[in-house]
Coordinates of C-alpha atoms in Angstrom, one line a residue:
M1 CA 35.9 6.1 23.4
V2 CA 34.2 6.4 20.3
H3 CA 32.4 3.5 19.4
D4 CA 32.6 2.1 15.9
K5 CA 29.0 0.6 15.0
R6 CA 28.9 -2.9 13.5
V7 CA 26.7 -4.2 10.5
K8 CA 24.5 -7.0 12.4
D9 CA 22.3 -7.4 9.6
V10 CA 22.0 -6.9 5.6
V11 CA 18.2 -7.3 4.9
S12 CA 18.2 -8.8 0.9
G13 CA 20.0 -5.3 -0.2
W14 CA 16.9 -3.1 1.4
L15 CA 18.1 -2.8 4.8
T16 CA 21.5 -2.5 6.4
V17 CA 21.0 -2.8 10.9
F18 CA 23.5 -2.0 12.7
D19 CA 24.3 -3.2 16.5
D20 CA 23.5 0.0 17.7
G21 CA 20.0 -0.7 16.9
S22 CA 19.9 2.2 13.9
V23 CA 19.6 1.6 10.2
D24 CA 20.6 2.3 6.8
R25 CA 18.0 2.0 3.7
T26 CA 20.6 2.3 1.2
W27 CA 20.0 0.1 -1.6
T28 CA 23.0 -2.4 -1.9
G29 CA 21.7 -4.8 -4.2
P30 CA 22.1 -4.9 -8.1
P31 CA 22.6 -1.4 -9.4
E32 CA 20.2 -1.6 -12.0
V33 CA 17.3 -1.5 -10.0
K34 CA 18.3 1.3 -7.8
F35 CA 16.4 3.4 -9.6
M36 CA 13.2 2.6 -8.5
A37 CA 13.8 3.3 -5.4
E38 CA 14.4 7.3 -6.4
P39 CA 12.6 10.0 -5.6
V40 CA 10.6 11.8 -7.9
P41 CA 9.9 15.4 -7.4
P42 CA 6.2 16.5 -7.3
H43 CA 4.9 18.8 -10.2
D44 CA 2.2 21.0 -10.9
D45 CA 2.7 20.6 -14.4
F46 CA 0.1 17.8 -16.2
I47 CA 3.1 15.3 -17.5
D48 CA 1.4 12.5 -19.4
G49 CA -2.0 13.3 -18.4
V50 CA -1.2 13.5 -14.7
A51 CA -0.5 16.3 -12.0
V52 CA 1.4 15.7 -8.7
K53 CA 2.0 17.9 -5.2
D54 CA 3.1 16.9 -1.6
V55 CA 1.0 18.3 1.5
V56 CA 1.6 18.3 4.7
A57 CA -2.1 18.5 6.9
G58 CA -1.7 20.9 9.4
E59 CA 0.8 22.2 10.9
N60 CA 0.7 20.4 14.1
S61 CA -0.2 16.9 12.6
G62 CA 3.4 16.6 10.9
S63 CA 1.1 13.8 8.1
R64 CA 2.6 14.5 4.6
F65 CA 0.7 13.2 1.4
R66 CA 1.4 12.5 -2.5
I67 CA -1.5 13.5 -4.1
Y68 CA -1.8 12.6 -7.7
L69 CA -4.4 14.3 -10.1
P70 CA -5.4 13.3 -13.9
E71 CA -6.1 15.8 -16.3
R72 CA -10.4 16.8 -16.7
N73 CA -11.8 17.3 -19.7
D74 CA -12.7 20.8 -19.7
S75 CA -16.1 20.0 -20.1
S76 CA -16.3 17.5 -17.4
V77 CA -18.9 18.8 -14.5
D78 CA -18.2 15.2 -12.7
K79 CA -16.1 14.8 -9.7
L80 CA -13.7 11.8 -9.2
P81 CA -13.5 9.5 -6.7
V82 CA -10.6 9.7 -4.3
I83 CA -8.0 6.7 -3.9
L84 CA -6.1 6.7 -0.5
H85 CA -2.6 4.8 -0.9
F86 CA -0.7 2.9 1.3
H87 CA 2.9 2.0 0.3
G88 CA 4.7 -1.4 1.2
G89 CA 8.0 -2.2 2.2
G90 CA 7.3 -4.4 4.8
F91 CA 6.5 -1.8 7.0
C92 CA 10.4 -1.0 7.1
I93 CA 11.4 0.8 3.8
S94 CA 10.6 2.5 1.1
Q95 CA 8.3 6.3 0.4
A96 CA 5.6 7.6 -1.3
D97 CA 7.8 9.5 -3.7
W98 CA 9.8 6.4 -4.7
Y99 CA 9.7 5.6 -8.6
M100 CA 8.4 2.6 -7.8
Y101 CA 5.3 4.4 -6.5
Y102 CA 5.4 7.4 -9.1
A103 CA 5.1 5.3 -12.0
V104 CA 1.7 2.8 -10.8
Y105 CA 0.3 5.8 -9.2
T106 CA 0.8 8.2 -11.9
R107 CA -0.9 4.9 -14.2
L108 CA -3.4 4.3 -12.1
A109 CA -5.0 8.0 -11.5
R110 CA -5.1 8.0 -15.9
V111 CA -6.7 4.6 -15.6
A112 CA -9.5 5.0 -12.7
N113 CA -9.9 9.1 -13.1
A114 CA -9.7 9.1 -9.7
I115 CA -7.2 10.9 -7.4
I116 CA -5.0 9.5 -5.3
V117 CA -3.6 10.9 -2.3
S118 CA -0.5 8.6 -1.1
V119 CA 0.3 8.6 2.9
F120 CA 4.3 9.0 3.5
L121 CA 4.2 6.3 6.0
P122 CA 6.5 6.5 9.4
L123 CA 8.8 3.7 9.2
A124 CA 10.2 0.4 11.4
P125 CA 12.4 0.2 13.5
E126 CA 12.3 3.7 14.1
H127 CA 8.2 3.2 14.7
R128 CA 7.5 -0.1 15.0
L129 CA 3.5 -0.7 14.4
P130 CA 1.0 0.1 14.8
A131 CA 2.3 3.4 13.7
A132 CA 2.2 3.1 10.1
C133 CA -1.7 1.8 10.4
D134 CA -2.5 5.3 13.1
A135 CA -1.0 6.7 10.3
G136 CA -2.8 5.3 7.6
F137 CA -5.9 6.4 9.9
A138 CA -5.1 9.6 9.9
G139 CA -5.3 10.0 6.3
L140 CA -8.5 8.6 6.3
L141 CA -9.7 11.1 8.8
W142 CA -7.7 14.3 7.1
L143 CA -10.0 13.2 4.3
R144 CA -13.0 13.3 6.1
D145 CA -11.7 16.7 7.6
V146 CA -11.7 18.1 4.5
S147 CA -14.9 16.6 2.6
R148 CA -16.3 18.7 5.8
K149 CA -14.4 21.9 5.1
Q150 CA -12.2 21.7 8.3
G151 CA -9.5 21.5 6.5
H152 CA -8.3 22.6 2.8
E153 CA -6.7 21.0 0.3
P154 CA -7.3 23.3 -3.2
W155 CA -7.3 19.7 -5.6
L156 CA -9.4 18.0 -3.0
N157 CA -12.2 21.0 -2.3
E158 CA -12.4 21.6 -6.1
Y159 CA -12.2 17.9 -7.6
A160 CA -13.1 15.0 -5.3
D161 CA -15.9 13.0 -4.8
F162 CA -16.3 12.4 -1.1
N163 CA -18.8 9.9 -1.5
R164 CA -16.4 7.6 -3.7
V165 CA -13.6 7.1 -1.1
F166 CA -11.0 4.0 -1.7
L167 CA -8.0 2.6 0.2
I168 CA -5.1 1.0 -1.5
G169 CA -2.2 -0.7 -0.5
D170 CA 0.6 -2.8 -1.8
S171 CA 2.2 -5.4 0.0
S172 CA 2.2 -4.2 3.7
G173 CA 0.3 -1.6 2.4
G174 CA -2.3 -4.0 1.9
N175 CA -2.2 -5.1 5.8
I176 CA -2.5 -1.0 6.7
V177 CA -5.8 -1.0 4.4
H178 CA -7.8 -4.3 6.6
Q179 CA -6.5 -2.3 9.7
V180 CA -8.1 1.3 8.6
A181 CA -11.1 -0.5 7.3
A182 CA -11.8 -2.3 10.1
R183 CA -11.2 1.1 12.5
A184 CA -13.1 2.6 10.1
G185 CA -16.3 1.0 10.7
E186 CA -16.8 2.7 14.1
E187 CA -16.1 5.7 13.0
D188 CA -18.5 8.2 11.7
L189 CA -16.9 9.2 8.2
S190 CA -19.6 11.2 7.2
P191 CA -20.3 13.5 4.8
M192 CA -17.3 10.9 3.4
R193 CA -18.3 7.4 2.7
L194 CA -15.6 5.1 2.4
A195 CA -16.7 3.1 -0.8
G196 CA -14.5 0.4 -0.9
A197 CA -11.1 -1.5 0.0
I198 CA -8.2 -3.0 -2.4
P199 CA -5.6 -4.6 -0.6
I200 CA -2.5 -5.7 -3.0
H201 CA -0.6 -8.8 -2.2
P202 CA -1.2 -8.2 1.2
G203 CA 1.6 -9.0 3.7
F204 CA -0.3 -12.0 6.0
M205 CA 1.6 -15.1 7.3
R206 CA 1.4 -17.1 10.3
S207 CA 4.6 -17.9 12.3
Q208 CA 4.5 -21.3 11.0
R209 CA 5.9 -21.5 7.2
S210 CA 3.3 -22.1 4.8
K211 CA 3.2 -24.4 2.0
S212 CA 3.6 -21.4 -0.4
E213 CA 6.5 -19.8 1.4
L214 CA 8.1 -22.9 0.8
E215 CA 8.0 -23.9 -2.5
Q216 CA 7.4 -20.6 -4.2
E217 CA 10.2 -18.6 -5.6
Q218 CA 12.0 -16.0 -4.3
T219 CA 12.0 -12.4 -5.9
P220 CA 13.7 -9.0 -5.6
F221 CA 10.5 -7.7 -4.2
L222 CA 9.9 -10.7 -1.5
T223 CA 12.8 -13.4 0.0
L224 CA 12.1 -15.0 3.1
D225 CA 14.6 -12.9 4.8
M226 CA 12.4 -10.0 4.0
V227 CA 9.4 -12.1 5.5
D228 CA 11.1 -12.6 8.5
K229 CA 13.4 -10.0 9.1
F230 CA 11.4 -6.9 8.0
M231 CA 8.7 -8.2 10.7
E232 CA 11.0 -8.7 13.4
L233 CA 12.0 -4.9 12.5
A234 CA 8.4 -3.8 12.3
L235 CA 6.2 -6.0 15.0
P236 CA 6.1 -4.7 18.8
I237 CA 8.5 -5.9 20.6
G238 CA 8.5 -9.8 21.8
S239 CA 5.2 -10.0 19.0
T240 CA 5.6 -12.9 16.4
K241 CA 4.1 -13.1 13.0
D242 CA 0.6 -14.2 14.7
H243 CA -0.1 -10.7 15.8
P244 CA -3.4 -9.3 14.5
I245 CA -2.1 -7.2 12.0
S246 CA 0.0 -9.8 9.8
C247 CA -2.4 -12.1 11.2
P248 CA -5.9 -11.1 10.7
M249 CA -7.6 -14.4 10.3
G250 CA -5.4 -15.9 13.8
D251 CA -7.3 -16.5 16.5
A252 CA -5.5 -12.6 18.4
A253 CA -7.1 -10.7 15.4
P254 CA -11.1 -9.7 16.1
A255 CA -13.6 -11.8 14.5
V256 CA -13.9 -11.0 11.0
E257 CA -17.6 -11.4 10.9
E258 CA -18.2 -8.5 13.3
L259 CA -15.9 -6.2 11.7
K260 CA -18.4 -3.5 9.5
L261 CA -16.2 -3.7 6.1
P262 CA -16.5 -1.7 2.9
P263 CA -16.6 -4.0 0.0
Y264 CA -13.2 -5.8 -0.9
L265 CA -11.2 -6.5 -4.1
Y266 CA -8.9 -8.5 -2.6
C267 CA -5.7 -9.2 -5.2
V268 CA -3.7 -12.2 -4.9
A269 CA -0.4 -13.2 -7.0
E270 CA -0.5 -16.8 -8.4
K271 CA 3.4 -17.2 -7.6
D272 CA 3.1 -15.3 -4.3
L273 CA 5.5 -16.9 -1.7
I274 CA 2.7 -15.3 0.7
K275 CA 0.1 -16.6 -1.2
D276 CA -1.7 -19.4 0.9
T277 CA -2.0 -17.1 3.9
E278 CA -3.3 -14.4 1.9
M279 CA -6.1 -17.1 0.3
E280 CA -6.6 -18.1 4.0
F281 CA -7.5 -14.4 5.1
Y282 CA -10.2 -14.3 1.8
E283 CA -11.6 -17.5 3.0
S284 CA -11.9 -15.9 6.7
L285 CA -13.7 -12.6 4.5
K286 CA -16.2 -15.3 2.4
N287 CA -17.0 -17.4 5.8
G288 CA -17.9 -13.9 7.1
K289 CA -19.9 -12.9 4.9
K290 CA -17.9 -10.0 4.0
D291 CA -18.4 -8.3 0.0
V292 CA -15.3 -9.7 -0.9
E293 CA -13.9 -10.3 -5.1
L294 CA -11.3 -12.5 -5.5
L295 CA -8.6 -11.0 -8.7
I296 CA -5.8 -13.8 -9.1
N297 CA -3.3 -12.8 -11.6
N298 CA -1.6 -15.5 -12.5
G299 CA 2.1 -16.6 -14.0
V300 CA 3.5 -13.7 -11.9
G301 CA 4.9 -12.9 -7.7
H302 CA 4.7 -10.4 -5.1
S303 CA 4.1 -6.8 -5.9
F304 CA 4.9 -7.8 -10.1
Y305 CA 3.7 -4.4 -11.4
L306 CA 5.9 -2.4 -9.3
N307 CA 8.7 -3.9 -11.0
K308 CA 9.0 -1.6 -13.8
I309 CA 11.4 -3.2 -15.8
A310 CA 9.2 -6.5 -15.9
V311 CA 6.2 -4.3 -16.7
D312 CA 8.0 -2.8 -19.6
M313 CA 10.3 -6.1 -21.2
D314 CA 8.5 -9.4 -20.0
P315 CA 5.2 -9.9 -21.7
V316 CA 3.7 -12.1 -19.3
T317 CA 3.9 -9.3 -16.6
G318 CA 2.8 -6.1 -18.4
S319 CA -0.3 -7.9 -19.0
A320 CA -1.2 -9.0 -15.4
T321 CA -0.8 -5.4 -14.7
E322 CA -2.8 -4.4 -17.6
K323 CA -5.5 -7.0 -16.3
L324 CA -4.9 -5.3 -12.3
F325 CA -5.4 -2.3 -13.2
E326 CA -8.6 -2.6 -15.5
A327 CA -10.1 -5.2 -12.5
I328 CA -9.4 -1.4 -9.4
A329 CA -10.9 0.7 -12.5
E330 CA -14.2 -1.6 -13.1
F331 CA -14.4 -2.0 -9.3
I332 CA -14.2 1.9 -8.6
N333 CA -16.2 2.6 -11.2
K334 CA -19.3 0.0 -9.6
H335 CA -18.8 1.5 -5.9

């Protein structure tokens, strides 16, 4: 007898969960935004000043990366900083080759004049945490191997300045930034240097609803439904949102003051649903005497810069996105 699987839940148009535990990531929300979740093929030629290729690190690791290389002035001899990127999606959805990331990170490659290496992350619930954090850390160790000539990637070998490696992550990718940065503090990365970390609207939260969760407007990029259900699908079975990956300021997490962390550019949106708990972790960094700069984008919500329609059509979102990119470029240039 064939069992017809039934829909158990649909998470804000992004994810359908079936009663047998399987998932379908076909977008079921408004069709006009579907293009942002479509893959963009790589291109070795420079389009709008950036070339893009996908690589696999080693035959056995299975780690995949998308690399963005900005076009260089022929007379330039300077090597370029490297930004290791972790995409968002609540650990459950999205891919490094989606258009929403392509649009943002080709632009950042140009603005910051940096090579961006984006990690294809394993997704929950098939791969629950800490799988995505482990993949992020493996990406950093791959860069270390290349810097030691133990791995080969032509664009990195030729153009990368391994003395200036940064971490950046969107939303849940910001959680990965912090986890990888903390682990890196216990690792010999030489001759590579981790120069900074940039969590953008990290998915930091607690089991108890915050004031901002109750009061801020929900957007397609973050709803309370997503906050609750993605975490339920992503965290280790039996865990709550007070888990150290989602609540690094909580009692279950290592004390921030005891962590060896690089300088942080910590990015928050004024209208983010989870702004209060994001700011709680910022205060933990400050109280732990860590080197941290705070950027607050006013008038915008969670992951606003990934919404290509709003970036192009809404002056407030467009201006906030420009400010965000300028701050990131400035942070990279001074470290």
